[in-house]
PDB file of C-alpha atoms in Angstrom:
ATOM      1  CA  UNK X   1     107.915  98.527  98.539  1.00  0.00           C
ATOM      2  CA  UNK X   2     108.535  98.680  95.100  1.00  0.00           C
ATOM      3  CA  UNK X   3     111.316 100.824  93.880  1.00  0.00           C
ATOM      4  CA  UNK X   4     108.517 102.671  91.161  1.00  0.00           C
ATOM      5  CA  UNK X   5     105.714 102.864  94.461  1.00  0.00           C
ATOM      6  CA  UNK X   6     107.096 104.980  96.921  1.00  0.00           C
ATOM      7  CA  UNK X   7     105.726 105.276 100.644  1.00  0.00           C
ATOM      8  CA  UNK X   8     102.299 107.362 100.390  1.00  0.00           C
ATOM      9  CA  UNK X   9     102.466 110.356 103.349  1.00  0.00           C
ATOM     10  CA  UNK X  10      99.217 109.657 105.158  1.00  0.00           C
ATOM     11  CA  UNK X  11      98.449 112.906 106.784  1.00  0.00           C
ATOM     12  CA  UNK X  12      97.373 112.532 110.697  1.00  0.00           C
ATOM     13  CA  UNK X  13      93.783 113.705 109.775  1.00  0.00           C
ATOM     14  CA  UNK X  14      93.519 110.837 107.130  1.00  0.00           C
ATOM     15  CA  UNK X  15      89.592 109.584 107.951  1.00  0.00           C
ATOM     16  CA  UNK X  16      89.798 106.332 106.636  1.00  0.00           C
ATOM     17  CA  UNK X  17      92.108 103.380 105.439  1.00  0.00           C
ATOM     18  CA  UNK X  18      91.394 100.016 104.244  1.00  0.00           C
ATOM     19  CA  UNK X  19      94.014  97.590 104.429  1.00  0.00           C
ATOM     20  CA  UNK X  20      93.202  94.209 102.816  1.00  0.00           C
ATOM     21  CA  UNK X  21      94.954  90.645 102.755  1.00  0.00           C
ATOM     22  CA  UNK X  22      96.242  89.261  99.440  1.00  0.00           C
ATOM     23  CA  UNK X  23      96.126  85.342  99.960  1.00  0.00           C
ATOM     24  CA  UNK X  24      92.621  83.929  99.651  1.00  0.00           C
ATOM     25  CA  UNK X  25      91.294  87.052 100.379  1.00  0.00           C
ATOM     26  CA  UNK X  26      91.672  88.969  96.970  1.00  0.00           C
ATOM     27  CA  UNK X  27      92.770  85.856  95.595  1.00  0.00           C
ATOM     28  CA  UNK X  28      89.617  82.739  95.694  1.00  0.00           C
ATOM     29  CA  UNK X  29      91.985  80.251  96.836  1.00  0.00           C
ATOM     30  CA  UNK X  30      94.919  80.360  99.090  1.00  0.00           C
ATOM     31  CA  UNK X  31      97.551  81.249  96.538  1.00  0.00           C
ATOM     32  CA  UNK X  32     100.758  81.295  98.814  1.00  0.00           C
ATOM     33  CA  UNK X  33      99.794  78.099 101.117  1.00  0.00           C
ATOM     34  CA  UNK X  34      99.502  76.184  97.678  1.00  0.00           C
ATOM     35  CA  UNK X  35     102.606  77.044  96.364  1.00  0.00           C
ATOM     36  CA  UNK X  36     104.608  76.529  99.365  1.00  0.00           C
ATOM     37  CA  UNK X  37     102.740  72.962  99.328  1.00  0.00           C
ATOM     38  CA  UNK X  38     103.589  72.516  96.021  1.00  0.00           C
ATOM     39  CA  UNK X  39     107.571  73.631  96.578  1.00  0.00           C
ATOM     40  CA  UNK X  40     107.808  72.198 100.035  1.00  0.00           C
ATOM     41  CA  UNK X  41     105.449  70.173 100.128  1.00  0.00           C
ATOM     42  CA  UNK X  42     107.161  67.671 103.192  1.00  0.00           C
ATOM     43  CA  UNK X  43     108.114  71.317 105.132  1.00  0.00           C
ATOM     44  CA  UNK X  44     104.542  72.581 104.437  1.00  0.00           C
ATOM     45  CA  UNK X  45     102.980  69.176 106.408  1.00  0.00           C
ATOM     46  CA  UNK X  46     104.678  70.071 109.295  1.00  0.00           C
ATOM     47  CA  UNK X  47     104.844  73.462 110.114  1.00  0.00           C
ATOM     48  CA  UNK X  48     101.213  74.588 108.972  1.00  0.00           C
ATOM     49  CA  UNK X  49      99.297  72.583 111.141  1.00  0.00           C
ATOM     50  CA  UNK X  50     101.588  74.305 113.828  1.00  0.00           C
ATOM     51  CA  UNK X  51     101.102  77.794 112.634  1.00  0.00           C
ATOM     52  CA  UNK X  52      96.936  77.657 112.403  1.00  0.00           C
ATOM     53  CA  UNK X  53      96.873  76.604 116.182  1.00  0.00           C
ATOM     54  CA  UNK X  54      99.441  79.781 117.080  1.00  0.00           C
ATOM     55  CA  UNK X  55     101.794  76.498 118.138  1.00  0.00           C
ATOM     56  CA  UNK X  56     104.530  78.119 115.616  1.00  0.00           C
ATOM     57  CA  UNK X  57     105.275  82.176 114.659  1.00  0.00           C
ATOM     58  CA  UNK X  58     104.661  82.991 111.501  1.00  0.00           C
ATOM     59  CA  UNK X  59     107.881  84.363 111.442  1.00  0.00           C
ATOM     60  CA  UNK X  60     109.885  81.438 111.630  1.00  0.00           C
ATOM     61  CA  UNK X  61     107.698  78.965 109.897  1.00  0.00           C
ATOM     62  CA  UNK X  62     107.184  81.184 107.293  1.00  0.00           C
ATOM     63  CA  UNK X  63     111.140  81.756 106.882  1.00  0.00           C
ATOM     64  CA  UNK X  64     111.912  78.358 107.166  1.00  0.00           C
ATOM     65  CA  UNK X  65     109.668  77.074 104.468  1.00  0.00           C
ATOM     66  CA  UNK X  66     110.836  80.292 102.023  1.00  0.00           C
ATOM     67  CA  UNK X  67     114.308  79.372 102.614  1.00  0.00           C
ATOM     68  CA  UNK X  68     113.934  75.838 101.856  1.00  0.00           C
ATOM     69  CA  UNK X  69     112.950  76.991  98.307  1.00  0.00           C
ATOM     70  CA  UNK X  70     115.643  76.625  95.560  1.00  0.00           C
ATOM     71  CA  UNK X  71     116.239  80.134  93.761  1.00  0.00           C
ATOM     72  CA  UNK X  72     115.779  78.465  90.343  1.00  0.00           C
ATOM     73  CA  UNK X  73     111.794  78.132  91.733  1.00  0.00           C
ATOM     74  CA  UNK X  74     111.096  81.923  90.906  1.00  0.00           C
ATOM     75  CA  UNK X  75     110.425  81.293  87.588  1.00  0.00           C
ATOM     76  CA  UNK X  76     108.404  78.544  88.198  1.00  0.00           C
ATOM     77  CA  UNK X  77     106.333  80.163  90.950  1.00  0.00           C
ATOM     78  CA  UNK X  78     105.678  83.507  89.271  1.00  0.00           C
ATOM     79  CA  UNK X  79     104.312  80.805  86.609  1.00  0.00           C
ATOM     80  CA  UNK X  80     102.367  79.171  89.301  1.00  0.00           C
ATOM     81  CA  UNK X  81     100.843  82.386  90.186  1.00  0.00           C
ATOM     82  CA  UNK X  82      99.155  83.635  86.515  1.00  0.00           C
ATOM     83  CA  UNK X  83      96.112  81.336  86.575  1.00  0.00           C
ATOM     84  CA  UNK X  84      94.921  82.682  90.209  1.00  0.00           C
ATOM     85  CA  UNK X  85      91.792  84.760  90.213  1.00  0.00           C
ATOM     86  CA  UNK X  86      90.658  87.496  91.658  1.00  0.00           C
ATOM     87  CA  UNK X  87      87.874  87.470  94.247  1.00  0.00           C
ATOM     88  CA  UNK X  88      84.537  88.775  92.546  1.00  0.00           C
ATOM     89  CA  UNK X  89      84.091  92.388  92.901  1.00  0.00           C
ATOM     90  CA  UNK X  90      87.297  93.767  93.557  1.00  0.00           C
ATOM     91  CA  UNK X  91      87.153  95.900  91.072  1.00  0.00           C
ATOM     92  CA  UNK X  92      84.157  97.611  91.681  1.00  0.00           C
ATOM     93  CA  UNK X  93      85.128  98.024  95.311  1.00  0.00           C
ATOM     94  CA  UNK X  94      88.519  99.830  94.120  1.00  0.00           C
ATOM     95  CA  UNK X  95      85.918 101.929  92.267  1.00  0.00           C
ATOM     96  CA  UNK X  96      84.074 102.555  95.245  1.00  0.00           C
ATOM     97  CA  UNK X  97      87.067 103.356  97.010  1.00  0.00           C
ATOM     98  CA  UNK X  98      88.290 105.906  94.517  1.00  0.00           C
ATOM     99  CA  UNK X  99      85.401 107.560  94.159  1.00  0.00           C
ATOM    100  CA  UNK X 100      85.473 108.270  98.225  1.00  0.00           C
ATOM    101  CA  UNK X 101      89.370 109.182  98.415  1.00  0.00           C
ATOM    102  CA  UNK X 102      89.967 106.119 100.249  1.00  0.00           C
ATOM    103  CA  UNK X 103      93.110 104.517 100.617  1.00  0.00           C
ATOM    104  CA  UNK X 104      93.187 101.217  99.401  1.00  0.00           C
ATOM    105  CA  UNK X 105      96.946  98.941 101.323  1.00  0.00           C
ATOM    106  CA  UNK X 106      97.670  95.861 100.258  1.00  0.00           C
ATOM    107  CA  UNK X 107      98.990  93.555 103.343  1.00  0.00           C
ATOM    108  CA  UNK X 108     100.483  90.235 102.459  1.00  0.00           C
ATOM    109  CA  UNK X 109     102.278  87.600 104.356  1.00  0.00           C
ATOM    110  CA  UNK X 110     103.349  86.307 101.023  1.00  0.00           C
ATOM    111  CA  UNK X 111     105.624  86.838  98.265  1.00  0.00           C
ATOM    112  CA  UNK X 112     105.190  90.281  96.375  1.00  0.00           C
ATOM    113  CA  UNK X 113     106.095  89.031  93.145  1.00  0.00           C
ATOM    114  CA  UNK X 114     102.712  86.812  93.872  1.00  0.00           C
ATOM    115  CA  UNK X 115     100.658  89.319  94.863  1.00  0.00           C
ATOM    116  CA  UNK X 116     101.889  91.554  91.827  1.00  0.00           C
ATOM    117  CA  UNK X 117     101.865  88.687  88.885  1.00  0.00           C
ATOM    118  CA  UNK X 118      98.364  87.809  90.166  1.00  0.00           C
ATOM    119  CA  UNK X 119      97.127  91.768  90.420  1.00  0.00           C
ATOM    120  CA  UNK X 120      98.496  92.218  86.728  1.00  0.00           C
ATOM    121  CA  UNK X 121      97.311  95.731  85.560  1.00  0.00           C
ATOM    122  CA  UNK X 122      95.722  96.274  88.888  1.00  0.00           C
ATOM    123  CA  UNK X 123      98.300  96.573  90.648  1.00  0.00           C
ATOM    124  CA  UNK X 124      98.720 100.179  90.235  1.00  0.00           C
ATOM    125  CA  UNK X 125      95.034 100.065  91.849  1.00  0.00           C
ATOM    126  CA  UNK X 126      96.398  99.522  95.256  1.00  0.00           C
ATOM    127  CA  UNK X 127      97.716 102.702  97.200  1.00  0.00           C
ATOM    128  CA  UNK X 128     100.467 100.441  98.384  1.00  0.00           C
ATOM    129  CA  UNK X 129     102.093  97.053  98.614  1.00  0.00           C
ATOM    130  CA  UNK X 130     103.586  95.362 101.574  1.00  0.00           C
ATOM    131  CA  UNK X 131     105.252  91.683 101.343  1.00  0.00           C
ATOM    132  CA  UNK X 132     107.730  89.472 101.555  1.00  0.00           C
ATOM    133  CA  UNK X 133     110.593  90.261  99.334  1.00  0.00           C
ATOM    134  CA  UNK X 134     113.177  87.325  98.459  1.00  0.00           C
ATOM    135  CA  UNK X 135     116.819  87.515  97.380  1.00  0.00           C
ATOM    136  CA  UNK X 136     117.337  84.300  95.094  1.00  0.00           C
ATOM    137  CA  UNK X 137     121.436  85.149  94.105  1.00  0.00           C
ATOM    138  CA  UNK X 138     121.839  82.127  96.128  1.00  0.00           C
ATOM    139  CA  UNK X 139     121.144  78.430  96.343  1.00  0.00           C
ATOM    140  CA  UNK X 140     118.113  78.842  97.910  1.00  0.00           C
ATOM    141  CA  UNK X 141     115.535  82.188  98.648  1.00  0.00           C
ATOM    142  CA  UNK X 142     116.847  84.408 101.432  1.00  0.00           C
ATOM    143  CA  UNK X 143     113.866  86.492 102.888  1.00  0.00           C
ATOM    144  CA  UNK X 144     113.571  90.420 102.925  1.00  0.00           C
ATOM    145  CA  UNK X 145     111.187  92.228 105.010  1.00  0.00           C
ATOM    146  CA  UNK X 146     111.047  95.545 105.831  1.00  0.00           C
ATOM    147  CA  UNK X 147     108.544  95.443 108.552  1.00  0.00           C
ATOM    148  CA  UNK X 148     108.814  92.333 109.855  1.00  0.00           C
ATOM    149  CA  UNK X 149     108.124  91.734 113.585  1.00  0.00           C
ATOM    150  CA  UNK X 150     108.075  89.654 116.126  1.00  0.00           C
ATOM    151  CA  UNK X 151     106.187  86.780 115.206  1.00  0.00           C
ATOM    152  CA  UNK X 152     105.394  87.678 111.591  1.00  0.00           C
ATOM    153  CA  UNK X 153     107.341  88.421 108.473  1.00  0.00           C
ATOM    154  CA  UNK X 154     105.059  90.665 107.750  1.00  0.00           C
ATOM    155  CA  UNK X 155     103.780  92.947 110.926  1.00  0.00           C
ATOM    156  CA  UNK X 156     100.525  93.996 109.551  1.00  0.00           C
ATOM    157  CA  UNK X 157     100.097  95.947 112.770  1.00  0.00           C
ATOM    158  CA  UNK X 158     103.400  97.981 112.200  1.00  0.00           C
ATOM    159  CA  UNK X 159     102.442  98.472 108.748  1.00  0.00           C
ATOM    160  CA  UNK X 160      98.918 100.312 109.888  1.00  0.00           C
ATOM    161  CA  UNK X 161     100.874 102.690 111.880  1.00  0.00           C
ATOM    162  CA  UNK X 162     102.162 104.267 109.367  1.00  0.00           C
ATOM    163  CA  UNK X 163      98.540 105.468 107.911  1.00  0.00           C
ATOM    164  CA  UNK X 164      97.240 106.683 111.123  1.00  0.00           C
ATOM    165  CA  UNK X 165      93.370 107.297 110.643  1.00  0.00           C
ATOM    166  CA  UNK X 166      90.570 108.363 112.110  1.00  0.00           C
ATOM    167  CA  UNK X 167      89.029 104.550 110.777  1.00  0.00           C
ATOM    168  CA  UNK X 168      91.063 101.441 109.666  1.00  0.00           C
ATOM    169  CA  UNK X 169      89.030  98.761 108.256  1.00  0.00           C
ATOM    170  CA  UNK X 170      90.722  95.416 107.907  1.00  0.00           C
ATOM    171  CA  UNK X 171      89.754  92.901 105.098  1.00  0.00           C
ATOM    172  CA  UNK X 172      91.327  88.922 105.957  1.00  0.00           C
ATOM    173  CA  UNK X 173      90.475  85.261 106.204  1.00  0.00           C
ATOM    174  CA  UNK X 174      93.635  83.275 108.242  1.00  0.00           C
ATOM    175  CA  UNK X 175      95.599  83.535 111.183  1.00  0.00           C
ATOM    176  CA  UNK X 176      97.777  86.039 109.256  1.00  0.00           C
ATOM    177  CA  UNK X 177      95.085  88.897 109.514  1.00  0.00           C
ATOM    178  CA  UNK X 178      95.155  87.943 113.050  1.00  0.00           C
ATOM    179  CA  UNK X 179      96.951  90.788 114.677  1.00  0.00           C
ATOM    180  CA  UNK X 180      95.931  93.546 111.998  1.00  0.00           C
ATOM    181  CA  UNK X 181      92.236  92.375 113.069  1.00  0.00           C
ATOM    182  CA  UNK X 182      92.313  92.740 116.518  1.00  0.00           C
ATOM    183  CA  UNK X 183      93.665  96.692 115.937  1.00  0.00           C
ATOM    184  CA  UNK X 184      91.398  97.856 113.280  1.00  0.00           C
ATOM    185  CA  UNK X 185      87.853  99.420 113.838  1.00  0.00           C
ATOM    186  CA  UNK X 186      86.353  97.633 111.951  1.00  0.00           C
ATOM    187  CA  UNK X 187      87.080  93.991 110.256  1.00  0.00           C
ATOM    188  CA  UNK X 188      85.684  91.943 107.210  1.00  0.00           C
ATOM    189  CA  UNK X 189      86.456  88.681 108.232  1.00  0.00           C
ATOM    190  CA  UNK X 190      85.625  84.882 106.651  1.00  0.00           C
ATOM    191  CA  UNK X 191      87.102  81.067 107.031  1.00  0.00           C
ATOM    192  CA  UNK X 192      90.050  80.932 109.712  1.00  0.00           C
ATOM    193  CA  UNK X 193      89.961  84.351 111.177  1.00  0.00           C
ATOM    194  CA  UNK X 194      86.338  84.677 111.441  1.00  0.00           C
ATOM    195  CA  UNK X 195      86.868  81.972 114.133  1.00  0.00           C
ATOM    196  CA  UNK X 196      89.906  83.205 116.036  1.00  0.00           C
ATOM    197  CA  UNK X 197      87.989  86.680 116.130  1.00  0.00           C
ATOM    198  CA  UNK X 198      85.106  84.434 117.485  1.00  0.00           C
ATOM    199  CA  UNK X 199      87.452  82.765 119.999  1.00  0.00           C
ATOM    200  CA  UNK X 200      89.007  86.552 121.154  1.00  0.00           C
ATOM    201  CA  UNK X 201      85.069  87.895 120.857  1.00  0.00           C
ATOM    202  CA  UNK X 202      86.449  90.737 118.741  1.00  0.00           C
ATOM    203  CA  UNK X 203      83.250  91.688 116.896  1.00  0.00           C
ATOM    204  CA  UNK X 204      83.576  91.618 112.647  1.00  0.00           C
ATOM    205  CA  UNK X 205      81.207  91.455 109.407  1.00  0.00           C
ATOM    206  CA  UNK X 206      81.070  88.226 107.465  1.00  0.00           C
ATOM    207  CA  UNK X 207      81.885  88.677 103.656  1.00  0.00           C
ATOM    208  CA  UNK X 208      82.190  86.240 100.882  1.00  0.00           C
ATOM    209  CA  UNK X 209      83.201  88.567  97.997  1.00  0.00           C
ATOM    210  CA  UNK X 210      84.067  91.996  97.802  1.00  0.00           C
ATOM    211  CA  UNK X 211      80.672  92.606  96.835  1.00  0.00           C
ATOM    212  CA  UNK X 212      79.383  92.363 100.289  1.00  0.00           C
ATOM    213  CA  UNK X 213      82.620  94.343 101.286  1.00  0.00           C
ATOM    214  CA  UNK X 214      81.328  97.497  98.832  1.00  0.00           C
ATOM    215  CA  UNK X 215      77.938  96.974  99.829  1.00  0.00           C
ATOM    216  CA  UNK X 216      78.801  96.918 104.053  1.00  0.00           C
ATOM    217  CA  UNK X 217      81.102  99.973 103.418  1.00  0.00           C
ATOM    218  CA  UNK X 218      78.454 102.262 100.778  1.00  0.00           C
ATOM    219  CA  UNK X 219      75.586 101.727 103.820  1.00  0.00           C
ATOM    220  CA  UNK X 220      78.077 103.362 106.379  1.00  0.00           C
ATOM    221  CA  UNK X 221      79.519 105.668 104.533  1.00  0.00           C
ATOM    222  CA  UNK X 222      76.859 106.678 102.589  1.00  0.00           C
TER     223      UNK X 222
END
């Protein structure tokens, strides 16, 4: 968390939560595989494939490509991150959400500084932020996570825990909205995780944009 975005205090009788991935899921493209193509790009060829098919923990391919990152990259990538757009209708969903009291967590795999140079002014949208933080006073980036886990830098999972609610609805696309898909109610799910939901017969809602999203959530909870 941010030092200026302290924890919310989710009381026990909370009704609903929505906890959404940041890379290619608000963002159109896969903001935080590109760059760590585009930094380490040799790294990136072989660990990837091993991560999709569950070969290789996010945890330590994830580290290992961070902390093969020079420090003197941060500019760089925060530069790499400006041009990334938002999926259409995220806006209008945070509206939604709002206007219903809803909760809306941001749950990244990635870098915060990504998520939050992409977001711009929106960022104060989101009820709350969880990434990957990096400490770059060295050669290279040395990771920070507060709730990583066992195989993720990130444990999505351990990060829902701490808004218990009556309904937690999961928004994703890859293998890192695996686990947080598998314990939510109910999941939006497209591209990779659609078909590891598929392969684990865990049911889920197609979506494209967060159009669909608003208009699947205003039907149920209207």
């Amino acid at each position: 968390m941010t030092d200026d975005q302290p924890k919310l205090t989710i009381p026990n009788h909370q009704q609903r939560v929505l906890f959404c991935d940041f890379d290619g899921t608000i963002t159109v493209e896969e903001t935080f595989v590109a760059m760590l193509k585009h930094f380490a790009p040799q790294l990136s060829s072989e660990l990837m494939p091993e991560m999709y098919a569950r070969r290789l923990s996010l945890r330590s391919g994830v580290r290992q490509l961070l902390e093969s990152i020079p420090s003197e990259c941060y500019g760089e990538i925060i530069e790499f991150s400006r041009p990334k757009l938002w999926r259409s209708g995220l806006v209008e969903l945070l509206d939604f959400l709002d206007a219903k009291g809803v909760h809306f967590v941001i749950v990244s795999g990635g870098l915060r500084i990504m998520v939050e140079t992409v977001l711009g002014d929106l960022v104060h949208r989101a009820s709350a932020i969880y990434a990957v933080d990096v400490d770059t006073t060295g050669p290279r980036f040395q990771v920070n996570s507060e709730f990583e886990g066992d195989s993720e830098l990130v444990s999505k999972v351990r990060v829902m825990e701490q808004y218990p609610a009556e309904e937690q609805v999961a928004i994703g696309d890859s293998i890192t909205d695996f686990n947080m898909a598998l314990h939510a109610s109910w999941v939006f799910a497209r591209d990779r995780l659609a078909q590891y939901l598929d392969e684990q017969q865990k049911p889920y809602t197609k979506w494209d944009n967060f159009f669909d999203v608003l208009e699947k959530l205003s039907q149920q909870w209207d």
